[in-house]
Coordinates of C-alpha atoms in Angstrom, one line a residue:
M188 CA -11.3 -24.2 -71.3
T189 CA -12.9 -27.2 -69.7
L190 CA -15.3 -25.7 -67.1
L191 CA -16.6 -27.3 -64.0
V192 CA -20.0 -25.7 -63.3
V193 CA -21.4 -25.9 -59.7
T194 CA -24.5 -24.8 -57.9
A195 CA -25.6 -25.0 -54.3
V196 CA -28.9 -27.0 -54.8
Q197 CA -30.5 -29.2 -57.4
P198 CA -33.2 -26.7 -58.7
E199 CA -30.3 -24.3 -59.5
A200 CA -28.5 -27.1 -61.3
D201 CA -31.6 -28.0 -63.3
A202 CA -32.1 -24.3 -64.3
V203 CA -28.5 -24.1 -65.4
R204 CA -28.7 -27.3 -67.5
A205 CA -31.7 -25.9 -69.3
G206 CA -29.5 -23.1 -70.6
L207 CA -26.6 -25.3 -71.6
D208 CA -28.0 -28.1 -73.7
D209 CA -25.7 -30.6 -72.0
R210 CA -22.6 -28.8 -73.2
L211 CA -21.0 -28.7 -69.7
T212 CA -21.1 -30.8 -66.5
V213 CA -23.3 -29.2 -63.8
T214 CA -23.3 -30.4 -60.2
A215 CA -25.0 -29.3 -57.0
V216 CA -22.3 -29.2 -54.3
G217 CA -24.3 -28.1 -51.2
V218 CA -25.3 -25.0 -49.3
G219 CA -22.8 -22.8 -47.5
P220 CA -19.1 -22.1 -48.0
A221 CA -17.8 -25.3 -46.3
A222 CA -20.1 -27.7 -48.2
A223 CA -19.5 -25.9 -51.5
A224 CA -15.8 -25.9 -51.0
A225 CA -15.6 -29.6 -50.1
G226 CA -17.9 -30.7 -52.9
T227 CA -16.1 -28.7 -55.5
A228 CA -12.7 -29.9 -54.3
R229 CA -13.8 -33.5 -54.6
L230 CA -15.0 -33.1 -58.1
L231 CA -11.8 -31.4 -59.2
A232 CA -9.7 -34.1 -57.5
L233 CA -11.7 -36.9 -59.1
A234 CA -11.4 -35.3 -62.6
E235 CA -7.7 -34.9 -62.2
A236 CA -7.2 -38.5 -61.0
G237 CA -9.2 -39.7 -64.0
G238 CA -7.0 -37.9 -66.4
R239 CA -9.7 -35.3 -67.4
P240 CA -8.9 -32.3 -65.3
Y241 CA -11.0 -29.2 -65.3
T242 CA -9.3 -26.0 -66.2
G243 CA -11.8 -23.5 -64.7
V244 CA -14.6 -23.4 -62.2
V245 CA -17.8 -21.3 -62.3
F246 CA -20.4 -21.1 -59.6
L247 CA -24.0 -20.1 -60.6
G248 CA -26.8 -19.6 -58.2
I249 CA -29.6 -17.4 -57.0
G250 CA -29.1 -14.9 -54.2
G251 CA -30.0 -11.6 -52.7
G252 CA -29.3 -8.3 -54.5
F253 CA -28.5 -4.9 -52.9
A254 CA -31.1 -2.3 -53.5
G255 CA -30.3 0.1 -56.3
R256 CA -27.5 -2.1 -57.7
V257 CA -29.3 -5.0 -59.3
E258 CA -33.0 -5.7 -59.7
I259 CA -35.0 -8.9 -58.8
G260 CA -34.7 -11.2 -61.7
G261 CA -31.4 -9.5 -62.7
I262 CA -27.9 -11.0 -63.0
A263 CA -24.8 -10.1 -61.0
I264 CA -21.3 -11.1 -62.1
A265 CA -18.7 -11.1 -59.4
T266 CA -15.4 -9.3 -59.9
R267 CA -14.4 -10.8 -56.5
S268 CA -16.1 -13.1 -53.9
I269 CA -15.6 -12.0 -50.3
A270 CA -16.4 -14.0 -47.1
A271 CA -18.0 -11.0 -45.5
D272 CA -18.4 -12.6 -42.0
L273 CA -15.0 -14.3 -41.8
G274 CA -13.2 -12.6 -39.0
A275 CA -13.8 -11.5 -35.4
E276 CA -16.0 -9.1 -33.5
S277 CA -14.4 -6.3 -31.4
P278 CA -15.6 -3.3 -29.4
D279 CA -14.6 -1.2 -32.4
G280 CA -16.5 -3.3 -34.9
F281 CA -15.9 -6.2 -37.2
L282 CA -12.3 -7.3 -37.9
P283 CA -11.9 -9.1 -41.2
I284 CA -9.5 -12.1 -41.3
D285 CA -7.2 -10.1 -43.5
E286 CA -6.6 -7.6 -40.7
L287 CA -6.1 -10.4 -38.2
G288 CA -3.2 -11.7 -40.3
F289 CA -4.7 -15.2 -40.8
G290 CA -5.1 -15.2 -44.6
T291 CA -7.6 -13.5 -46.9
A292 CA -11.4 -13.4 -47.2
R293 CA -11.1 -12.5 -50.9
V294 CA -11.0 -14.5 -54.1
D295 CA -10.7 -12.6 -57.3
A296 CA -12.6 -13.7 -60.3
D297 CA -10.7 -14.5 -63.5
A298 CA -10.7 -11.4 -65.7
G299 CA -11.1 -13.5 -68.9
L300 CA -14.1 -15.3 -67.6
V301 CA -15.7 -12.1 -66.3
A302 CA -15.1 -10.4 -69.7
T303 CA -16.7 -13.3 -71.6
L304 CA -19.7 -13.4 -69.2
R305 CA -20.2 -9.6 -69.4
A306 CA -20.0 -9.6 -73.2
A307 CA -22.7 -12.2 -73.3
L308 CA -24.8 -10.6 -70.5
P309 CA -24.3 -6.8 -71.1
D310 CA -27.1 -5.9 -68.7
A311 CA -25.6 -7.8 -65.8
A312 CA -24.4 -5.9 -62.7
L313 CA -20.6 -6.1 -62.1
G314 CA -19.1 -5.9 -58.6
T315 CA -18.3 -7.7 -55.4
V316 CA -20.5 -10.7 -54.4
L317 CA -20.5 -11.3 -50.7
T318 CA -20.4 -14.8 -49.2
V319 CA -22.1 -15.2 -45.8
S320 CA -22.9 -18.1 -43.5
T321 CA -25.9 -16.3 -42.1
V322 CA -28.0 -14.5 -44.7
T323 CA -28.6 -10.8 -44.0
G324 CA -32.1 -10.2 -42.6
T325 CA -32.2 -6.8 -41.0
A326 CA -31.8 -3.2 -42.1
A327 CA -29.0 -2.7 -39.6
S328 CA -26.9 -5.6 -40.9
T329 CA -27.5 -4.4 -44.5
T330 CA -26.3 -0.9 -43.7
K331 CA -23.1 -2.3 -42.1
L332 CA -22.4 -4.5 -45.1
T333 CA -22.9 -1.7 -47.7
A334 CA -20.7 0.6 -45.6
R335 CA -17.9 -2.0 -45.6
F336 CA -18.4 -3.1 -49.2
P337 CA -19.7 -0.1 -51.3
D338 CA -19.2 -2.0 -54.5
A339 CA -21.2 -5.1 -53.4
V340 CA -24.0 -6.0 -55.8
A341 CA -25.2 -9.3 -54.4
E342 CA -25.0 -11.8 -51.5
G343 CA -24.9 -15.6 -51.4
M344 CA -23.5 -18.4 -49.3
E345 CA -21.1 -20.4 -51.5
G346 CA -18.9 -18.3 -53.8
Y347 CA -15.9 -17.8 -51.6
G348 CA -15.8 -21.5 -50.7
V349 CA -15.9 -22.5 -54.4
G350 CA -13.3 -20.0 -55.2
C351 CA -11.0 -21.3 -52.5
A352 CA -11.5 -24.9 -53.8
A353 CA -10.6 -23.8 -57.3
A354 CA -7.1 -23.3 -55.9
G355 CA -5.6 -21.1 -58.6
L356 CA -7.8 -22.2 -61.5
P357 CA -9.8 -19.5 -63.3
F358 CA -12.9 -18.9 -61.2
A359 CA -16.1 -16.9 -61.6
E360 CA -19.3 -16.5 -59.7
V361 CA -22.7 -15.5 -61.1
R362 CA -25.8 -14.7 -59.0
T363 CA -29.3 -14.2 -60.3
I364 CA -31.5 -12.2 -57.9
S365 CA -34.5 -13.6 -56.1
N366 CA -34.8 -10.9 -53.3
V367 CA -33.5 -7.7 -52.0
V368 CA -30.9 -7.9 -49.3
G369 CA -32.4 -6.5 -46.1
P370 CA -35.3 -7.2 -43.7
R371 CA -36.3 -10.9 -44.2
D372 CA -39.6 -11.1 -46.2
R373 CA -40.0 -14.5 -47.7
A374 CA -43.3 -13.5 -49.3
A375 CA -41.4 -11.0 -51.5
W376 CA -38.9 -13.5 -52.9
R377 CA -39.2 -14.3 -56.6
I378 CA -37.4 -17.6 -56.9
P379 CA -39.0 -18.6 -60.3
A380 CA -37.8 -15.3 -61.8
A381 CA -34.3 -15.9 -60.4
L382 CA -34.2 -19.5 -61.8
A383 CA -35.3 -18.3 -65.2
A384 CA -32.5 -15.7 -65.1
L385 CA -30.1 -18.5 -64.2
T386 CA -31.1 -20.4 -67.3
K387 CA -30.3 -17.2 -69.3
A388 CA -27.0 -16.7 -67.6
A389 CA -26.0 -20.3 -68.2
G390 CA -26.1 -19.8 -71.9
A391 CA -23.2 -17.4 -71.6
L392 CA -21.0 -20.3 -70.4
G393 CA -21.0 -21.9 -73.8
L394 CA -18.8 -19.1 -75.0
A395 CA -16.1 -19.6 -72.3

């Protein structure tokens, strides 16, 4: 499989490259689902036009982990990436786009890629990774998310966008954890630990 590996920002790309020894192309495509989708789609189109198409896409990045499901410095592998805030508000609560009949907020990860990553990273948490445009920063918002997605292990801002851009190609999302999802406390973030875990996670891609 010829994998396209993408991250949101350059420090993540650098951490991933450190674990790959230049075996795969790694590109930062931007923060948020729209930028990540556009950047990924452009890279896929350029590769196909050049006669060297990619046959799979993997997003690696740092993110928040849900308490009790994955620790800071740990690794989460997505079984599916869900756009958790794509939908509409209503007096009865949030209505996901699936219920509105306008498509789906879910991209399933490729079972083969997930199995390969999990075999190489047996301590990783496995479950839903949520994509949000606004990072969760209150206890109330966290409670609502965990009620809607009881199998959610982590939160980020790009996975669903990258998964949509993959457009049927095998796709996977991996998050390493810099902070606990909940009340925003920047002083408690452990970004160096998450970047170090990202380097470790990248090594698993050499097996894919």
